[in-house]
């Protein structure tokens, strides 16, 4: 008899745990950047550049190897940056309108991709376009 | 209580099935409620299996022998630690242990990713739960550990159990299976993430970043498990061998080799976006080799000293492996367009190609071990004659492969990524190459004639010198630039890139283990039938028998010899090898006497007692201690690689001005 009681209690507890979900329990949706994979690639190239620099400094690489590999990495970086720009450029214009003021007086927002920066810049560090508002 | 245990397993089976359905439906129908419910199902399975396992362990500790599993694997006189270890000492319990570990891993995966990777987490849960469901199917319906002893329809019990296999009543054996299982089970996690990222067509390598530490930890557990098994064989079996190419040993080695190949090739994907298909294939192969390893251990398909674990569950594993492999291949083929390489191999003389070679050689070794292990089954199927391949066959094949891998371990760090000119090669190879060559010549002049031993020790020094050079050059650069002392510079260097320098330490551990294995070329042994007062020589040791004793310890009876060991006329120590006979299981076991030094071990086994005589086997194993030291260095190196690097992967803001913070740091 006691076995049946224990079994029933465990079963009911499991069913309640599985199904008694309140709206507040649901995790908030996290926005995923459309260029997250390209950002990863960009970070990897920077890391490769840093490694290359260090290996050259410790004397593991000849000048020729260093220059050739550095050039390759810079080309790859340019390609990834261009791809990021094209992905962001192709996004529907649902972001903050160009004329909108920055949310905070101390922040500077890119009129093209809505990225925010703490200081004034000529070109956006995220999409590379001019930080001046579109005409 | 057995009913509650069985019910918990049955409920866990139903809940795992629910986890699969609710996660997939929740994802496809975009119902976050169902996805969350699926996550909770994973926690529930863990809780239910913890209850079931707790009941079984409690039955062991209290000697509840009406559980047939407890009666078969425990007895009253057994120490509590082995009563606990008996949980995984037999078929039913070890499969429950597998399930419990997997459910624990699943719960940790769900908890640590509860706000991350929402796009493919439902598929991760579905895949993990499918694997879980398979093991729960075995636990609930095929080999339940909650069966009771019965006479007719009446539940009965026995006064005392049959006891755990005496070979398993050894401290390392209490940890060896859990470690191996943590490895076997753990590879399910990176596999699930890899397949989930394929199913959801996720861009980028986030599955690799997320599972990097999982894979390393799992690989470490597997490695520790293998070394503990090796140490157990050395200390317990009485013949001094630490590896016999037994099918079950091989089964544990296969996924470790696959995991090692994966850990290397995954760097190619992270660094250059290459080998994406290969990495998928490797992680899938590693996972299925884990299942295959469990299948080999548990099915008894190949006869083995581990045959105590035989049972007819093999067909279930075979179906699971065939269906799983077919589904994985189909999925990879369907997603080939998403796995295109982002760059190509620039030069054959580069670190990439050394990684590629390393992968091919590891895979070749994996195939060789698999072929050798399965040969008895294949030969029986084709010729009706069971032909087993013995240790010399494996050694003939694996020694050259192992030495080539050792060579690549040294060569890899000396090559640069993408290309290495002759000038760089000369610069990097000079010191390690000359050091290795000089040692090989020195050994030959010193009288060593074994070509394998000379090659191995020469390569060991070559690899050690290349690792030392890497640390020295890097630390010197930091020391000169920052003005800190050299030891601090070494620490700083390692901390800046823990993954790389931890990896070098792991390589150093492998080198030390090779030194230990190479010592086998110089082993010596003597077998003597002796009486009290007799003495005999082995290598430079003289061994004198001063007494032969016997006694009873409750759990077992024992015979032992008291031996005085001297060297060049001076007394060293007294050694007492023992032979035990366990009463409950009616089986004997060796309890060897060991004198361990860095240069050699003196290993003495009490083989048998006949009246006033005893058979003593004495061995001298040179360098064997370096295997265990190497293993410790390997573990430390792996732990270093797990520490987050001081310099996290960040955009160099000096080069690209004004990058926003939102994607700056990428998990390293």
Short mmCIF file of C-alpha atoms in Angstrom, two decimals, chain A residues 40-124:
data_model
loop_
_atom_site.label_atom_id
_atom_site.label_comp_id
_atom_site.label_asym_id
_atom_site.label_seq_id
_atom_site.Cartn_x
_atom_site.Cartn_y
_atom_site.Cartn_z
CA UNK A 40 33.20 35.02 -34.40
CA UNK A 41 35.25 34.73 -37.57
CA UNK A 42 36.51 38.30 -37.15
CA UNK A 43 37.56 37.56 -33.57
CA UNK A 44 39.35 34.41 -34.74
CA UNK A 45 41.29 36.38 -37.37
CA UNK A 46 42.35 38.95 -34.80
CA UNK A 47 43.51 36.16 -32.55
CA UNK A 48 45.45 34.64 -35.45
CA UNK A 49 47.07 38.02 -36.06
CA UNK A 50 48.04 38.31 -32.42
CA UNK A 51 49.53 34.81 -32.43
CA UNK A 52 51.42 35.59 -35.62
CA UNK A 53 52.83 38.77 -34.11
CA UNK A 54 53.97 36.89 -31.01
CA UNK A 55 55.54 34.01 -32.92
CA UNK A 56 57.42 36.52 -35.05
CA UNK A 57 58.60 38.39 -31.96
CA UNK A 58 59.95 35.23 -30.32
CA UNK A 59 61.89 34.40 -33.49
CA UNK A 60 59.91 31.41 -34.75
CA UNK A 61 59.08 32.95 -38.11
CA UNK A 62 61.20 34.28 -40.93
CA UNK A 63 60.42 37.78 -42.24
CA UNK A 64 59.07 36.26 -45.44
CA UNK A 65 56.64 33.92 -43.64
CA UNK A 66 55.52 36.70 -41.32
CA UNK A 67 54.77 39.18 -44.09
CA UNK A 68 53.01 36.65 -46.34
CA UNK A 69 50.80 35.30 -43.54
CA UNK A 70 50.00 38.78 -42.23
CA UNK A 71 48.88 39.83 -45.71
CA UNK A 72 46.67 36.73 -46.00
CA UNK A 73 45.06 37.43 -42.64
CA UNK A 74 44.45 41.08 -43.49
CA UNK A 75 42.79 40.05 -46.74
CA UNK A 76 40.57 37.59 -44.87
CA UNK A 77 39.68 40.28 -42.37
CA UNK A 78 38.73 42.71 -45.13
CA UNK A 79 36.53 40.03 -46.67
CA UNK A 80 34.76 39.32 -43.38
CA UNK A 81 34.25 43.05 -42.68
CA UNK A 82 32.81 43.52 -46.16
CA UNK A 83 30.48 40.59 -45.58
CA UNK A 84 29.33 42.04 -42.26
CA UNK A 85 28.65 45.33 -44.01
CA UNK A 86 26.67 43.67 -46.76
CA UNK A 87 24.58 41.62 -44.28
CA UNK A 88 23.83 44.69 -42.17
CA UNK A 89 23.15 46.75 -45.27
CA UNK A 90 20.64 44.22 -46.53
CA UNK A 91 18.66 44.30 -43.28
CA UNK A 92 15.18 45.87 -43.51
CA UNK A 93 15.21 49.47 -42.27
CA UNK A 94 13.40 48.73 -39.04
CA UNK A 95 16.05 50.23 -36.85
CA UNK A 96 16.19 53.66 -35.28
CA UNK A 97 15.47 56.34 -37.90
CA UNK A 98 18.56 58.33 -38.86
CA UNK A 99 17.13 61.52 -37.52
CA UNK A 100 16.40 60.10 -34.08
CA UNK A 101 18.48 61.53 -31.29
CA UNK A 102 20.82 59.21 -29.37
CA UNK A 103 19.24 57.64 -26.31
CA UNK A 104 21.89 59.10 -24.09
CA UNK A 105 23.64 62.42 -24.63
CA UNK A 106 26.99 60.69 -24.12
CA UNK A 107 26.40 58.00 -26.77
CA UNK A 108 26.92 58.32 -30.50
CA UNK A 109 24.79 56.16 -32.73
CA UNK A 110 25.55 55.01 -36.25
CA UNK A 111 22.75 56.17 -38.58
CA UNK A 112 23.22 53.07 -40.74
CA UNK A 113 23.37 50.15 -38.34
CA UNK A 114 22.34 51.73 -35.02
CA UNK A 115 25.51 50.68 -33.23
CA UNK A 116 26.37 52.89 -30.25
CA UNK A 117 29.75 54.32 -29.29
CA UNK A 118 30.92 56.27 -26.27
CA UNK A 119 32.88 58.78 -28.39
CA UNK A 120 32.36 60.67 -31.65
CA UNK A 121 33.74 58.88 -34.71
CA UNK A 122 34.04 59.68 -38.41
CA UNK A 123 33.27 56.10 -39.44
CA UNK A 124 31.30 53.42 -37.71
#
